[in-house]
Amino acid sequence: MLSKFQVRWLCIPPRCRICRFMIRDGEEVTAVTPENQRSTFAFGEEYFEKELQLLFQKCTIACNHYDGQATGCHTECFNISSQPSNPPLAAIFAATAHLYQPSAAEEARRQQCISSAIQNSLYCEYKEKLPKEICRMIAKHLISVHATLTVLTGVRNASFNVDLAKPMWATFITIDDVEYISSLSNVYISKSRLLWNEEFSTQDALYVSVDHVGVRNITRDIAVARSSTKCNASAWWHIVQLSQRSTKFDFDGLKLRTPPGSVSGTNVLWQDPLSPIEMERLAFHHISRCTDPRLIPLELNQPDTFGYSMCWSGNLLYIHAHRYKEKLDFYREFDARCKSLLWTFMPLYQGEFVKEVWLRKGKGFLSNAIALTTDQRRTLVMGSFPNSAWLSSIPWSCIAKLSTKCPDRIFFNHSLAGIQVLATPTLALNTDSRSPGPIMSSIRPCSGFYSAGSIFYSSCSMENVAEIVVCQTKDRAPPQVTGLLFRYMNGNQACVGNFRLDCTGRVLTRDETSRSLSIGFGRASNRSYVGQVEVSPPIGKSEFRWREFSWDGTLEWWFRVNETIIAHSNRVG
C-alpha cells in the first residue's frame, strides 16, 4: 500500500451533504474535494483514487481529518443536483451543512416523515391502481430523492440587516415537518409572523432557538424561551447580548443560521435558556479543544434523585442523574452511535447529597476524569483507574462546591467525542481548589488483564447483603454478567462493574443457608468474563470455572469491555 506521505489523505463524513441521510458502506458515493476535484466509488473504510493521487478515508468521531475533508454525496443525489438548472453545488452545500450531528431518534423521525409524505402523495394520485402497501414500498426507495428535490427548490441568495429596537417579523419554511425562519424584516410582509413589538434595551438578551439544520425561532422573552424548551426538546439555544440595535443574520440560501456573538464569547449552544446574569455566575473549564459546544445540565441533589451514571467509550461521554419513574431511552441513543460502551452506576444512600465536583485533567483523554464527592464521604469517579505512577501523579482540582440543602446543577458539552467543556458555579475567591482531592486506590493490586489500556475499578462491602441484582448483556455471545447491584439490609445499595439499569435481570436473594457468593468465570479470546452468579454453589457440571466469595470483607471488581477480574479481601475498603 502507498505510504501516507506519497499521497494526499482526505476524510469523508459518512453523511450525504445533499439529502442529509447517512451513507452506508457499499453505497456509491461521489466525493468533492475543496478544489472541486471529483471521484466516484463504493463507500467504505478507504478508497485510493490513483489518477488524483488521493486517499479517501471514512471520517470518524476521533478523526484528525488528515490533509482535510472532502464532501461526500450519494451519487444519485449528486447527479440530480448537478443539472445546469439547479443552484451551484457550493450554495447547496452551504444550505445543508449541519451545525452538529443529529440524534438517532431525529434521524428516524425525519426518515419516517419523508416516507409518509411520499406514500400519501402516491396513494392520493394512484389510489385506484396502487394499494397502500405498494405505495409504502415505493416510498422507501424515494426518500433520498425527495429530500434532494426539497433542497433544490428552496435555495436562494439573501441577507438580513434588521433593527432590534423595532417590531420584528419573520417568515418560515417547513423542512421535514419542522419550521425554520427563512427571513426577517422590521415591517410586515406576506405570510410573516410578529416575533416581538417591545422596546429595545441593551440589558436584554436575544434567545435564538436552533437545531442541526438552522434557526427555528427567535425571542427576547426568556419565559417564552423556557416554555418553548418543554415543547421542543431537540432544539438548542444561542444566547446573544443585545449591545447594539442593528445586527446581521447569516442566511445559508434556504433558512437562517445562528447569529454571531453569544454571551460567553464562543458559539455555545444551551439545552436550557439562561439569563445573562445566570451565565455570568458560571466558570468554564476546558478539558480539551472544542468548537461550538452544546451544553446540557446535570441536575444535582434533586429530591427524587437516587443515583448517578457515567458513560465511557474511549473518553468520558455522558453523566446522567437518575430520577424515579424516568425513561431509559438515553441508553439506546448511545447504543445507536457508539461501540464498546461502559456504564458505571453509583446509587445514593438515603439522604445523601453531592457537595463537590472535581476534575482530573491530563495531557491525553485517557487521563481525564470527573469525580463527585458526597456529604457521606463517598466518591463517584468517572474515569479510568490510575494503574500507573504517571496517572496517579496527575492532580485533582475542585471546580464546584454545591449546596446540600437545595438542588443545583452544572453543565457539560454533549458530544460523541467526549466531555470537553464543563460550566460550574464560580468558586468563592478564598476557595482552595488544590486541596486534597479524590483518592483512587484498591486493596489489592490489579493484574491479569490480557492487554494494556484503560482499566475501571469498583468495590463494595460483602457484609449484611440482602439481595443482588444481576446486569447481563443482551446482544453478546456468549452472554456475560457485566455488573452487580448489592442491596443491603439497612436499605443502602452499592454497585460494581459495568452496570446499566435497562439490562437488569435476575434478583438473587440471600437466605440463611447461603454461605458465599458463587461466581462462574469463562474465557473468550483469552479474556476472562463473568458468565453466571449464584448465592449458593452450583449443582452438576458447568461450563464455567467457579469461585466462592465469603459474605465478609470487600469485593473488588476491575473491568473493561469484554474483560473482568474480581478479587476478594477480608479487609473493609
Short mmCIF file of C-alpha atoms in Angstrom, two decimals, residues 47 67 85 192 206 211 262 330 332 339 376 389 449 495 501 510-511 547 549 551 555:
data_model
loop_
_atom_site.label_atom_id
_atom_site.label_comp_id
_atom_site.label_asym_id
_atom_site.label_seq_id
_atom_site.Cartn_x
_atom_site.Cartn_y
_atom_site.Cartn_z
CA TYR A 47 -10.53 4.28 -1.32
CA ASP A 67 -4.94 16.61 4.98
CA SER A 85 -30.85 24.47 -13.99
CA SER A 192 -44.94 36.76 8.12
CA LEU A 206 -31.79 37.53 22.29
CA ASP A 211 -31.13 22.68 15.78
CA SER A 262 -23.04 34.68 22.19
CA PHE A 330 -30.85 7.52 26.69
CA ARG A 332 -30.34 3.17 23.39
CA LYS A 339 -19.42 0.86 20.25
CA GLN A 376 -21.17 10.96 53.41
CA ALA A 389 2.64 6.17 38.55
CA PHE A 449 -5.61 -8.26 32.03
CA CYS A 495 -22.77 -1.24 42.55
CA LEU A 501 -30.47 -0.06 34.54
CA ARG A 510 -29.51 -14.31 50.09
CA ASP A 511 -31.06 -16.58 52.71
CA ARG A 547 -15.04 -19.27 42.72
CA PHE A 549 -16.54 -15.27 47.83
CA TRP A 551 -20.04 -12.77 52.92
CA LEU A 555 -15.41 -7.47 46.73
#
